[in-house]
PDB file of C-alpha atoms and ligand atoms in Angstrom:
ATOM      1  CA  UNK B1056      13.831  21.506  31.065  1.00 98.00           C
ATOM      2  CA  UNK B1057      11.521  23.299  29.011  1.00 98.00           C
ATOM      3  CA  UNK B1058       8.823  21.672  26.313  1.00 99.00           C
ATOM      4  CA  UNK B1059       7.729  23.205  23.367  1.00 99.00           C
ATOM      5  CA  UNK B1060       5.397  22.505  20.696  1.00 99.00           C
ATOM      6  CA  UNK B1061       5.795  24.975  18.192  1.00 99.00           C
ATOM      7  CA  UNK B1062       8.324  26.589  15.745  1.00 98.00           C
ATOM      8  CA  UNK B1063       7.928  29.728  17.374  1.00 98.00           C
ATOM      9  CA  UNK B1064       8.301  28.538  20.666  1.00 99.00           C
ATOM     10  CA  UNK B1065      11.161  26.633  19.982  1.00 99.00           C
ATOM     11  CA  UNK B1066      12.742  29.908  17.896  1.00 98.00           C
ATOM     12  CA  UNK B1067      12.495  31.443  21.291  1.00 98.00           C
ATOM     13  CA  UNK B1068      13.787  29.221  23.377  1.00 98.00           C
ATOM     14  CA  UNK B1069      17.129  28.452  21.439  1.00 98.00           C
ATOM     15  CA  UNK B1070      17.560  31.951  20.863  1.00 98.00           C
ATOM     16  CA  UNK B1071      19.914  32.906  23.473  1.00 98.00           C
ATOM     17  CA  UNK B1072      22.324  29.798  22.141  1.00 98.00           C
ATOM     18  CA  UNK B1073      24.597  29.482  19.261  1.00 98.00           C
ATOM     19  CA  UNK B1074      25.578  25.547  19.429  1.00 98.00           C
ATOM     20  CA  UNK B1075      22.389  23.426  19.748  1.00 98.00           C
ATOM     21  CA  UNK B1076      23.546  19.742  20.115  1.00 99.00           C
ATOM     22  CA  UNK B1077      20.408  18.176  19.341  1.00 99.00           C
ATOM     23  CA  UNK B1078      19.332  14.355  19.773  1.00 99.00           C
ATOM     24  CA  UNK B1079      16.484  13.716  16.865  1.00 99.00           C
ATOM     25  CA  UNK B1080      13.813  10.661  18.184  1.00 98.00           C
ATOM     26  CA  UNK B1081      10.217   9.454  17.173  1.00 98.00           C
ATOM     27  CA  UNK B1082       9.884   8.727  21.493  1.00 98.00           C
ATOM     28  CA  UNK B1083       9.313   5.861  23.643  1.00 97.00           C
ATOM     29  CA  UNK B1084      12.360   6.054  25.054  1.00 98.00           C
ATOM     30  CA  UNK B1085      14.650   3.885  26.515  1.00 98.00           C
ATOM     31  CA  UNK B1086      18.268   3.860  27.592  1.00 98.00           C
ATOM     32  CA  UNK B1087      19.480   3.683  24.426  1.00 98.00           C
ATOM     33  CA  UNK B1088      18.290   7.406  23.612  1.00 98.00           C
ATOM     34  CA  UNK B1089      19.174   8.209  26.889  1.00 98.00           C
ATOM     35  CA  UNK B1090      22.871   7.687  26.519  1.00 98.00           C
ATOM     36  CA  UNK B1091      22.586   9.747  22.973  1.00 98.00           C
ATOM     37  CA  UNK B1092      21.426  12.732  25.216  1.00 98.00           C
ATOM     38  CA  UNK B1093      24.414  11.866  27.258  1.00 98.00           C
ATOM     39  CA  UNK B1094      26.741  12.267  24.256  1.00 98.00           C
ATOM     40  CA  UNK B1095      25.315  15.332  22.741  1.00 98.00           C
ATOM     41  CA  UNK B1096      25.265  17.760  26.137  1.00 98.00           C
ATOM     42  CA  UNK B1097      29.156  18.198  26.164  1.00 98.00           C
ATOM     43  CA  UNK B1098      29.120  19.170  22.192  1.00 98.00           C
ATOM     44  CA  UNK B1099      26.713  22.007  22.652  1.00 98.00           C
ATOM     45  CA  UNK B1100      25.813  24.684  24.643  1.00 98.00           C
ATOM     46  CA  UNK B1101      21.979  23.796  24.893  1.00 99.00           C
ATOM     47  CA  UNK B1102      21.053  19.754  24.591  1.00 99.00           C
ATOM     48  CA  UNK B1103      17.905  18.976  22.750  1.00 99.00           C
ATOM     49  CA  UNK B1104      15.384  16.567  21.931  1.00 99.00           C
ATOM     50  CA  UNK B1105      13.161  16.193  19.251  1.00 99.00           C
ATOM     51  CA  UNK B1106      10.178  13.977  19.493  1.00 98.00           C
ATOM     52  CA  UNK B1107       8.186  13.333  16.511  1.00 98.00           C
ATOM     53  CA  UNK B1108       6.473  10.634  14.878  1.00 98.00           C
ATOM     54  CA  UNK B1109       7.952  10.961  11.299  1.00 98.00           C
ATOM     55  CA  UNK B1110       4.818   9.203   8.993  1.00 97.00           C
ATOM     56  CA  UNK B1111       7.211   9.891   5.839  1.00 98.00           C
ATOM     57  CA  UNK B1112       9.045   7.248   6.830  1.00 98.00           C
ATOM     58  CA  UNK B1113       6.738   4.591   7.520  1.00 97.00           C
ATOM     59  CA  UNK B1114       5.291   2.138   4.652  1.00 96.00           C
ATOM     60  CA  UNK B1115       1.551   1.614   4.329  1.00 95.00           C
ATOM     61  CA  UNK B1116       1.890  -1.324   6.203  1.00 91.00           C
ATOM     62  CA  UNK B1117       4.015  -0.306   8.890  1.00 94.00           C
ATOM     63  CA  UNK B1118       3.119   0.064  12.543  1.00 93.00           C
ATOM     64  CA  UNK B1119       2.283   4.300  12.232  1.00 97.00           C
ATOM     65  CA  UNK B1120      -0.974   4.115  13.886  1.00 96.00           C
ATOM     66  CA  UNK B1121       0.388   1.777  16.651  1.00 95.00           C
ATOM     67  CA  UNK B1122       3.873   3.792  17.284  1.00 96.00           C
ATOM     68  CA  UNK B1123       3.925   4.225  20.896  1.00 96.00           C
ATOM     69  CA  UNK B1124       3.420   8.118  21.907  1.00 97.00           C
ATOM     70  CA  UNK B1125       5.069   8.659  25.675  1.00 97.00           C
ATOM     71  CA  UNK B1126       5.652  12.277  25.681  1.00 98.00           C
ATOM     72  CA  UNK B1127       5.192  12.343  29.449  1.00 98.00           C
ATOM     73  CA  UNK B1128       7.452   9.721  30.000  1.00 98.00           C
ATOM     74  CA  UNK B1129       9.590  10.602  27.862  1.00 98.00           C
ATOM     75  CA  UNK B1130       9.554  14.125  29.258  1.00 98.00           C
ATOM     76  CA  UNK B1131      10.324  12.980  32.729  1.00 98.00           C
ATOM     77  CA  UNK B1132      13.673  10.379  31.305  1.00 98.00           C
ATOM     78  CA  UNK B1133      14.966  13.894  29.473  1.00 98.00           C
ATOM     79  CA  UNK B1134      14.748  15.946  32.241  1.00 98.00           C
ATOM     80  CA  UNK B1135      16.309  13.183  34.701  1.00 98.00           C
ATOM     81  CA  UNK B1136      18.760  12.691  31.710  1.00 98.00           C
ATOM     82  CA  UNK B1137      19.521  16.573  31.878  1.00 98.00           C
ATOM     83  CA  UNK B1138      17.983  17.395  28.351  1.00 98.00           C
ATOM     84  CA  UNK B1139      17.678  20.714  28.343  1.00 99.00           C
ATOM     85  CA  UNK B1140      14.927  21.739  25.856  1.00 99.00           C
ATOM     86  CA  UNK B1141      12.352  19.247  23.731  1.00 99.00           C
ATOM     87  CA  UNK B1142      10.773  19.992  20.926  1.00 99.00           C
ATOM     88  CA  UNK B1143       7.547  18.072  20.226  1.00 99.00           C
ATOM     89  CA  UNK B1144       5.926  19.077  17.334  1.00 98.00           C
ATOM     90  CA  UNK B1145       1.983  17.879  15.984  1.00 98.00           C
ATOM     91  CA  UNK B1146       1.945  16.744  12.485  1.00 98.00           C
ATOM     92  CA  UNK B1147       0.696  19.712  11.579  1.00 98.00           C
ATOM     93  CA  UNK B1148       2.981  22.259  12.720  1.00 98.00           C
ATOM     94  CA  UNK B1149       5.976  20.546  11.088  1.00 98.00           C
ATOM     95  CA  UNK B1150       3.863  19.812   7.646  1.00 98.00           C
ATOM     96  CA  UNK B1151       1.286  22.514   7.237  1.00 97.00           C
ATOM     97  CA  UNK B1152       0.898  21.587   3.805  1.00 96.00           C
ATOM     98  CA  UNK B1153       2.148  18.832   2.319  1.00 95.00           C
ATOM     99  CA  UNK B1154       5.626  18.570   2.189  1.00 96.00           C
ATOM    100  CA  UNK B1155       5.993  19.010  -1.836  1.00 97.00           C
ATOM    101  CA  UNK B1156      10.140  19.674  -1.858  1.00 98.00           C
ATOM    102  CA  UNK B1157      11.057  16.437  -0.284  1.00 98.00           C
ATOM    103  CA  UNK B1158      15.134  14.658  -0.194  1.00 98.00           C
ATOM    104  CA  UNK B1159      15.966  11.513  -2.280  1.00 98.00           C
ATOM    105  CA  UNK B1160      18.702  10.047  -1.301  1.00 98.00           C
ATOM    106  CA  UNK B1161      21.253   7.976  -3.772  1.00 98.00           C
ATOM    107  CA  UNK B1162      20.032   4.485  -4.792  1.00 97.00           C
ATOM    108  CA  UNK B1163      23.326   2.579  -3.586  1.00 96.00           C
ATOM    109  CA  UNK B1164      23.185   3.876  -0.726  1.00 96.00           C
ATOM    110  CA  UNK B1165      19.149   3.853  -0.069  1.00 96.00           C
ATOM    111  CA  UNK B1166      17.860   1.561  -1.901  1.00 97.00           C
ATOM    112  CA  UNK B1167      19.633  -1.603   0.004  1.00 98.00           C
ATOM    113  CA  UNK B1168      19.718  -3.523   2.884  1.00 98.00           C
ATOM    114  CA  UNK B1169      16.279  -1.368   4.900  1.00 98.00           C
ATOM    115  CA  UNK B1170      15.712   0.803   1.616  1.00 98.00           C
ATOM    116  CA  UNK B1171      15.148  -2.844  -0.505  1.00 98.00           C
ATOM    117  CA  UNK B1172      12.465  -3.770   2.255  1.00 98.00           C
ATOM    118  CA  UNK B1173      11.113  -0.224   3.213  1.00 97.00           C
ATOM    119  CA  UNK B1174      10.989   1.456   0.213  1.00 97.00           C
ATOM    120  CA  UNK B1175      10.731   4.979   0.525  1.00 97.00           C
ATOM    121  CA  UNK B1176      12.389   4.830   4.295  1.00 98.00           C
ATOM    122  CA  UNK B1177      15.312   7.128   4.280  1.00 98.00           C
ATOM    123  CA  UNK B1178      13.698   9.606   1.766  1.00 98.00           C
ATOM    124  CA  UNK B1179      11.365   9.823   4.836  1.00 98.00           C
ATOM    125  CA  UNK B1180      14.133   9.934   7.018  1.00 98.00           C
ATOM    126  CA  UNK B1181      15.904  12.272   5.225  1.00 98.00           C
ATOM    127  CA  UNK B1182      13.395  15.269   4.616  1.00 98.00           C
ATOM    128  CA  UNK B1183      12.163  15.052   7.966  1.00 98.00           C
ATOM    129  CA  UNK B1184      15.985  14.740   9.528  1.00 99.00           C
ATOM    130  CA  UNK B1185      16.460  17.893   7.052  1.00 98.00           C
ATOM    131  CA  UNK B1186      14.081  19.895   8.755  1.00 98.00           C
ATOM    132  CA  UNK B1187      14.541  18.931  12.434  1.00 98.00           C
ATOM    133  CA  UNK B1188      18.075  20.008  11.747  1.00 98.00           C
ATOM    134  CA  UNK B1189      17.207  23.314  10.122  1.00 98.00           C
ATOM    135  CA  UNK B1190      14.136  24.179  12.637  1.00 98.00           C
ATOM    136  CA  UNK B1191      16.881  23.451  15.955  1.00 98.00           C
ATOM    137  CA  UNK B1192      19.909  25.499  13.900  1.00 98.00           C
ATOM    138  CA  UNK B1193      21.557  21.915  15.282  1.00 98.00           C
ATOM    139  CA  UNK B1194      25.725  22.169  15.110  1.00 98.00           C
ATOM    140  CA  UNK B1195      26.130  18.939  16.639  1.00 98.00           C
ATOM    141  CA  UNK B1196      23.074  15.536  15.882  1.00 99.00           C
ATOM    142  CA  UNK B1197      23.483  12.240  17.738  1.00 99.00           C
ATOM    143  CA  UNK B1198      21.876   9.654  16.327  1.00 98.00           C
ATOM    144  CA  UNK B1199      22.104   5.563  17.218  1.00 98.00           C
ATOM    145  CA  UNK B1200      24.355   3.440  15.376  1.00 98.00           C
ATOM    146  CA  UNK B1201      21.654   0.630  16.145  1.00 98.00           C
ATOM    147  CA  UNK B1202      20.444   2.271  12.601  1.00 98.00           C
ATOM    148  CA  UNK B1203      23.633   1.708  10.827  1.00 98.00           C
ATOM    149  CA  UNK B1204      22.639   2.211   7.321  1.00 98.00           C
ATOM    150  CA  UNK B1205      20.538   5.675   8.956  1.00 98.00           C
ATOM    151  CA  UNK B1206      23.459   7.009   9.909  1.00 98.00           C
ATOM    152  CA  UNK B1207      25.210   6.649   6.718  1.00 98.00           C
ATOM    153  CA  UNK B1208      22.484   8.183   5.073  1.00 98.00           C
ATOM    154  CA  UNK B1209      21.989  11.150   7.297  1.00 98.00           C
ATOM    155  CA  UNK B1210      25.772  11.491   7.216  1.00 98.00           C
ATOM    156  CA  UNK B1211      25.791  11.743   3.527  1.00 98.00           C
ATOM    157  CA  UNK B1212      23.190  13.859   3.741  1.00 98.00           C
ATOM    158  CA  UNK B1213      24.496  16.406   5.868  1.00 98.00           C
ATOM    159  CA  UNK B1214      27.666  16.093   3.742  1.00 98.00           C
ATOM    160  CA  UNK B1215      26.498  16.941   0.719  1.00 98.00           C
ATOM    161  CA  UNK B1216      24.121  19.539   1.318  1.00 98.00           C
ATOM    162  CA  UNK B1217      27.152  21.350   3.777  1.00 98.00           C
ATOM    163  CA  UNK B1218      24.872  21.381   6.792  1.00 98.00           C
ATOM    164  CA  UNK B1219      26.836  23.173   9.582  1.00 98.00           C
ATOM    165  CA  UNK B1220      26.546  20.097  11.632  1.00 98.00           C
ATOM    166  CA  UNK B1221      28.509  17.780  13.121  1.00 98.00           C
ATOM    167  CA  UNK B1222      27.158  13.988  13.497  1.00 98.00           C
ATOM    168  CA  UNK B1223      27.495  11.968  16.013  1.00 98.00           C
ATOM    169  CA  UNK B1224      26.990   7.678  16.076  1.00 98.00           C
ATOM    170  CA  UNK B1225      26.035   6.665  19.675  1.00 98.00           C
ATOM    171  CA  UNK B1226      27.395   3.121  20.379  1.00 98.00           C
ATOM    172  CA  UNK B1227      24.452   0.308  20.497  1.00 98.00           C
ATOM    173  CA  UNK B1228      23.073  -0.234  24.120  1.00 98.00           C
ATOM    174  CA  UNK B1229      21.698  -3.893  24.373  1.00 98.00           C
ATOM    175  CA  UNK B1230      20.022  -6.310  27.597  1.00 98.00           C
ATOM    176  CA  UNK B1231      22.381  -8.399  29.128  1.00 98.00           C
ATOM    177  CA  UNK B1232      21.625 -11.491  26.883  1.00 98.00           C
ATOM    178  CA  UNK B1233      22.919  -9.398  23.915  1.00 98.00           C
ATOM    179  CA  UNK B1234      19.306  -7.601  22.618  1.00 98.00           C
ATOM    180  CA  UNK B1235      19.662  -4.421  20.921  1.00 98.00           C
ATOM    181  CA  UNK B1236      17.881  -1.317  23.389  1.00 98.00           C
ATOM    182  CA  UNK B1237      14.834  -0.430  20.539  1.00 97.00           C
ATOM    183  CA  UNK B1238      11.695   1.056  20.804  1.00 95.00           C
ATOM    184  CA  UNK B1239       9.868  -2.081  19.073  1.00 95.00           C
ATOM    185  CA  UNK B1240      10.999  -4.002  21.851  1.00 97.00           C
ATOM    186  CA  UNK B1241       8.023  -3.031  23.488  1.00 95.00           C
ATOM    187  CA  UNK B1242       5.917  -5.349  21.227  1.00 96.00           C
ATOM    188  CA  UNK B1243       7.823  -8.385  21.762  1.00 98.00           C
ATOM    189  CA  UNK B1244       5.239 -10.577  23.883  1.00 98.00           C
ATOM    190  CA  UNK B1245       6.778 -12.621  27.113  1.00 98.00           C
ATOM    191  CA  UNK B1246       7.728 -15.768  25.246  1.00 98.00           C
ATOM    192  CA  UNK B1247       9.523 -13.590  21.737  1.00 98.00           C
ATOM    193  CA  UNK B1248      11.678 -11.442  24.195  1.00 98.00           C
ATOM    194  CA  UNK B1249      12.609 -14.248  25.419  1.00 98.00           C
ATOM    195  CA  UNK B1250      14.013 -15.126  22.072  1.00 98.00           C
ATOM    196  CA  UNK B1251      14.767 -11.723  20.598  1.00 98.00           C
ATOM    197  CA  UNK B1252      18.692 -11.913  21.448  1.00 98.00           C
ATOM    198  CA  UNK B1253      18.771 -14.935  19.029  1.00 98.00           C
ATOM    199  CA  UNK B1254      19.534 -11.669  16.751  1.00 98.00           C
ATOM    200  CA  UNK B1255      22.378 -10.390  17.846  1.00 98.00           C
ATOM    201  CA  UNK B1256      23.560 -14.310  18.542  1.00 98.00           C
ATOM    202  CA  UNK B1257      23.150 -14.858  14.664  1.00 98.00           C
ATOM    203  CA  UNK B1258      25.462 -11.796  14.003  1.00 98.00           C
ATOM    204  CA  UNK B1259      27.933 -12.681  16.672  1.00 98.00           C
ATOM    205  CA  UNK B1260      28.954 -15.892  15.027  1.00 98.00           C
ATOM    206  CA  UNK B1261      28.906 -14.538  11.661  1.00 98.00           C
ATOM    207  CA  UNK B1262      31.098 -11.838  12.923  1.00 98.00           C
ATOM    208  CA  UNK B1263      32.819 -14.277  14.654  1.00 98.00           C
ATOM    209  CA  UNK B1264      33.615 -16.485  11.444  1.00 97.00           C
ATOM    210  CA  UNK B1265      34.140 -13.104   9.116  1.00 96.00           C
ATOM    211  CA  UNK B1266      37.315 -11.778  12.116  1.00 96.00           C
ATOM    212  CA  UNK B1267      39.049 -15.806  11.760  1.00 95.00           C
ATOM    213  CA  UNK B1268      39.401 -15.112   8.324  1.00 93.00           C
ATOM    214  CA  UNK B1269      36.622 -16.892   6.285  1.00 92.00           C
ATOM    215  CA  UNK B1270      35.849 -15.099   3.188  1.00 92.00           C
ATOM    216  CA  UNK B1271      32.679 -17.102   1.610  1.00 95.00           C
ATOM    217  CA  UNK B1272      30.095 -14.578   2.739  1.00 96.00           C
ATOM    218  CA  UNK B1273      27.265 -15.856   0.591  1.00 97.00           C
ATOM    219  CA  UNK B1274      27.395 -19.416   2.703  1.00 97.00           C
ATOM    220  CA  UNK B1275      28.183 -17.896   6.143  1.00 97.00           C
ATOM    221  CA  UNK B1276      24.935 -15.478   5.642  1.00 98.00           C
ATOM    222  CA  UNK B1277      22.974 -18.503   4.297  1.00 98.00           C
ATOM    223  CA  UNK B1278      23.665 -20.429   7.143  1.00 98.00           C
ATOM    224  CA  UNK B1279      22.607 -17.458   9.579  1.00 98.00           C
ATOM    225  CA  UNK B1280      19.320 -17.020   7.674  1.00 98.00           C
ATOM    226  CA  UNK B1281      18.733 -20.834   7.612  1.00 98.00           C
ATOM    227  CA  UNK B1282      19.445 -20.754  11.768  1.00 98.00           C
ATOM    228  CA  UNK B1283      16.974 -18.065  12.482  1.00 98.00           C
ATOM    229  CA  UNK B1284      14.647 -19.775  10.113  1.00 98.00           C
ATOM    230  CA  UNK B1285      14.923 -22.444  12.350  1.00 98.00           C
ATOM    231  CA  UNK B1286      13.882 -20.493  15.700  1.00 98.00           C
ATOM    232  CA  UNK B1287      11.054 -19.179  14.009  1.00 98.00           C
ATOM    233  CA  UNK B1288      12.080 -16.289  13.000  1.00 98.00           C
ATOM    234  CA  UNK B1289      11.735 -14.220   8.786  1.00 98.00           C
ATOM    235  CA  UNK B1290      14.892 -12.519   8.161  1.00 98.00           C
ATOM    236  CA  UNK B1291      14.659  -9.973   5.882  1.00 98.00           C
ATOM    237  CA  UNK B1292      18.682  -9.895   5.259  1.00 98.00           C
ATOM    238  CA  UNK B1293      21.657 -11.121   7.305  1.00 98.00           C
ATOM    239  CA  UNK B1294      24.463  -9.838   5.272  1.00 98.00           C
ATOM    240  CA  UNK B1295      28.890  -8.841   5.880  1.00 98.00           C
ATOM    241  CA  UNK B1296      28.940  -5.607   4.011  1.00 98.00           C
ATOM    242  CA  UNK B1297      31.856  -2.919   4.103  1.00 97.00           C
ATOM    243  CA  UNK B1298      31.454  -0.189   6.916  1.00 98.00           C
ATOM    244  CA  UNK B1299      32.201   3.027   4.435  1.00 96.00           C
ATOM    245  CA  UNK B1300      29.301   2.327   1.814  1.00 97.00           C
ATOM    246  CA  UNK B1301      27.286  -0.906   2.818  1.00 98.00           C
ATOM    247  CA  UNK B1302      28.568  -2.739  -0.636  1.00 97.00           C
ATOM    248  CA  UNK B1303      29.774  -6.033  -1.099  1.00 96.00           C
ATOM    249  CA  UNK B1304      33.297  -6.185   0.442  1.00 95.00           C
ATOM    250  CA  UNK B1305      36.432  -6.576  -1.303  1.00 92.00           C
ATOM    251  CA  UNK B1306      39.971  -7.860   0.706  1.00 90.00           C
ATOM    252  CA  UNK B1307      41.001  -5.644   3.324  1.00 92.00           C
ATOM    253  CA  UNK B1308      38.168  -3.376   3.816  1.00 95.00           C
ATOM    254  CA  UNK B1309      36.734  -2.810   7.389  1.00 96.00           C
ATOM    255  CA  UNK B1310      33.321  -4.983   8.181  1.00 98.00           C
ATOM    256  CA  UNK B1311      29.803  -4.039   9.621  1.00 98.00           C
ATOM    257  CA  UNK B1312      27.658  -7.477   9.672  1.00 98.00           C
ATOM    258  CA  UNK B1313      23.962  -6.174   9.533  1.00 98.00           C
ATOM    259  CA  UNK B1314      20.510  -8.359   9.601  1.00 98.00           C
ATOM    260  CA  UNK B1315      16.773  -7.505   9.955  1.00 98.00           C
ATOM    261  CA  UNK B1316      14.250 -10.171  10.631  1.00 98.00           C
ATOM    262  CA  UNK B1317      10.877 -10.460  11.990  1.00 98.00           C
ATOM    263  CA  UNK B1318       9.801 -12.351  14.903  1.00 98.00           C
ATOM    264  CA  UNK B1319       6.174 -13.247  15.129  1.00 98.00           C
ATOM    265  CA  UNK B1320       4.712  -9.524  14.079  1.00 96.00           C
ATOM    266  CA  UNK B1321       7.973  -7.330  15.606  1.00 97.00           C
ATOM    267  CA  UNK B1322      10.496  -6.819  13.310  1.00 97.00           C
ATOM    268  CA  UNK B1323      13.954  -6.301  14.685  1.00 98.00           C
ATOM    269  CA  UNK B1324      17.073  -4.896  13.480  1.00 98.00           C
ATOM    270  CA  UNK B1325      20.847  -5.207  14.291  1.00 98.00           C
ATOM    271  CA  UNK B1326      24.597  -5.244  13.274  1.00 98.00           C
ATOM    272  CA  UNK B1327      27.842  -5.423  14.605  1.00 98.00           C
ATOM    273  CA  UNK B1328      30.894  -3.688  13.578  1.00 98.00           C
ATOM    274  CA  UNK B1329      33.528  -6.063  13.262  1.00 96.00           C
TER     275      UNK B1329
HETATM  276  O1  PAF U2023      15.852   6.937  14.358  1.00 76.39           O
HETATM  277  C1  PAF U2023      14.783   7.537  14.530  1.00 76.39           C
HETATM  278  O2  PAF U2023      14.201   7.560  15.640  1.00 76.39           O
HETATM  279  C2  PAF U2023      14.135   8.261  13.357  1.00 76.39           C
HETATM  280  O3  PAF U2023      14.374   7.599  12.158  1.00 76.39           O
HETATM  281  C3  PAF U2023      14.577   9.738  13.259  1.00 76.39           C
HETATM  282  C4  PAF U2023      16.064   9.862  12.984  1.00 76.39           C
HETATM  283  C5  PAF U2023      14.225  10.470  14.538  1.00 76.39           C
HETATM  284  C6  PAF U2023      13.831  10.419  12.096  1.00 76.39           C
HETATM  285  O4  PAF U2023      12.466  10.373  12.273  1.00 76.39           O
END
């Protein structure tokens, strides 16, 4: 497995290739990721990795500084996971100026759910997913569906602008007790990870009650904010939305149920296709 840091370097490297099947990540690694790598190798004919800590997408009060950087860890899982080429750019050779043309994405789609409490998210997302692609000549991107509303996005994205690529969702890993494989898992303390599948609980038995039939969506998400509430936890959202656009859902269409919520400083995010 080769690392490189720069553009040129990477130019190189993927030169000899024509179908890069390339697995975008900010690091920290876990299984989850793993099994993305896992997906993408058979759809190209070099697999790679990007690692890269995307500040566009984080908030002013978001955990930037804090992000845990594990290139040499994470180095060792993508060789062991057969990963054949990562790309691990500074800050500064991805933005050598500041990045003035940058992608907006539409309000319904962006501006909801993650977009309504991390505004300016998938615009960071976005231009930085733009230019991963571009920089890897990617024909094949695997991202998580653990980020349901990401993959939308990025989907939409790569729709509408006619990228030459073809994207992948990789199915949610999770713990045996149900928790969602995520890189913030790592600041859970003892006693919260302990607690953290309480998440995914809350969005079984909402999915549970959507599939026997019940309809009243506003009460069934009240009640699951009002039980995490009660664990301690400060949902942001636990809502049954539609899987094609993430709006309200009308009879008939096919379900994702999707919450975020914070537990003591860690905030967590998962859904559940139903
Ligand atoms: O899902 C992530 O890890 C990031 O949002 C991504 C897609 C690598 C863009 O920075």
């Amino acid at each position: 497995m080769q690392l490189v840091h720069t553009l040129a370097d990477l130019q190189s490297a993927l030169a000899p290739y024509h179908h890069p099947a390339v697995v975008p990540t900010m690091g920290n690694l876990h299984e989850g990721h793993l099994a993305l790598v896992q997906l993408a190798k058979p759809l190209g004919d070099i697999t790679v990795a990007t690692i890269f800590v995307n500040r566009l997408q984080f908030g002013p009060k978001d955990d930037f500084d804090t992000y845990p950087r594990t290139l040499a860890a994470d180095c060792d899982k993508l060789h062991a996971a057969g990963c054949d080429l990562v790309f691990a750019p500074s800050e500064t050779e991805l933005f050598p100026q500041t990045q003035g043309f940058t992608v907006t994405p539409p309000d319904q789609l962006a501006n909801i759910l993650e977009g309504e409490f991390r505004p300016g998210f998938f615009k960071g997302v976005c231009t930085v997913v733009l230019k991963l692609l571009s920089c890897t000549h990617a024909r094949s991107a695997v991202f998580g569906k653990k980020d349901y509303q990401q993959l939308k996005v990025i989907r939409q994205m790569v729709r509408q602008f006619n990228l030459p690529v073809n994207v992948l969702g990789g199915e949610t890993l999770r713990s045996p007790e149900g928790l969602a494989l995520s890189s913030r898992n790592s600041y859970l303390s003892p006693a919260e990870r302990e607690q953290a599948p309480q998440l995914h609980a809350a969005l079984a038995t909402l999915a549970q009650a959507v599939r026997s039939g019940s309809t009243d969506f506003a009460s069934l998400q009240e009640a699951a904010m009002q039980s995490l509430r009660r664990q301690g936890w400060l949902p942001d959202y636990v809502v049954a939305r539609r899987q094609s656009d993430l709006q309200e859902p009308q009879a008939g269409d096919a379900l994702v149920v999707l919450a975020a919520a914070r537990l003591g400083t860690t905030r967590l995010i998962d859904n559940l296709e139903v």
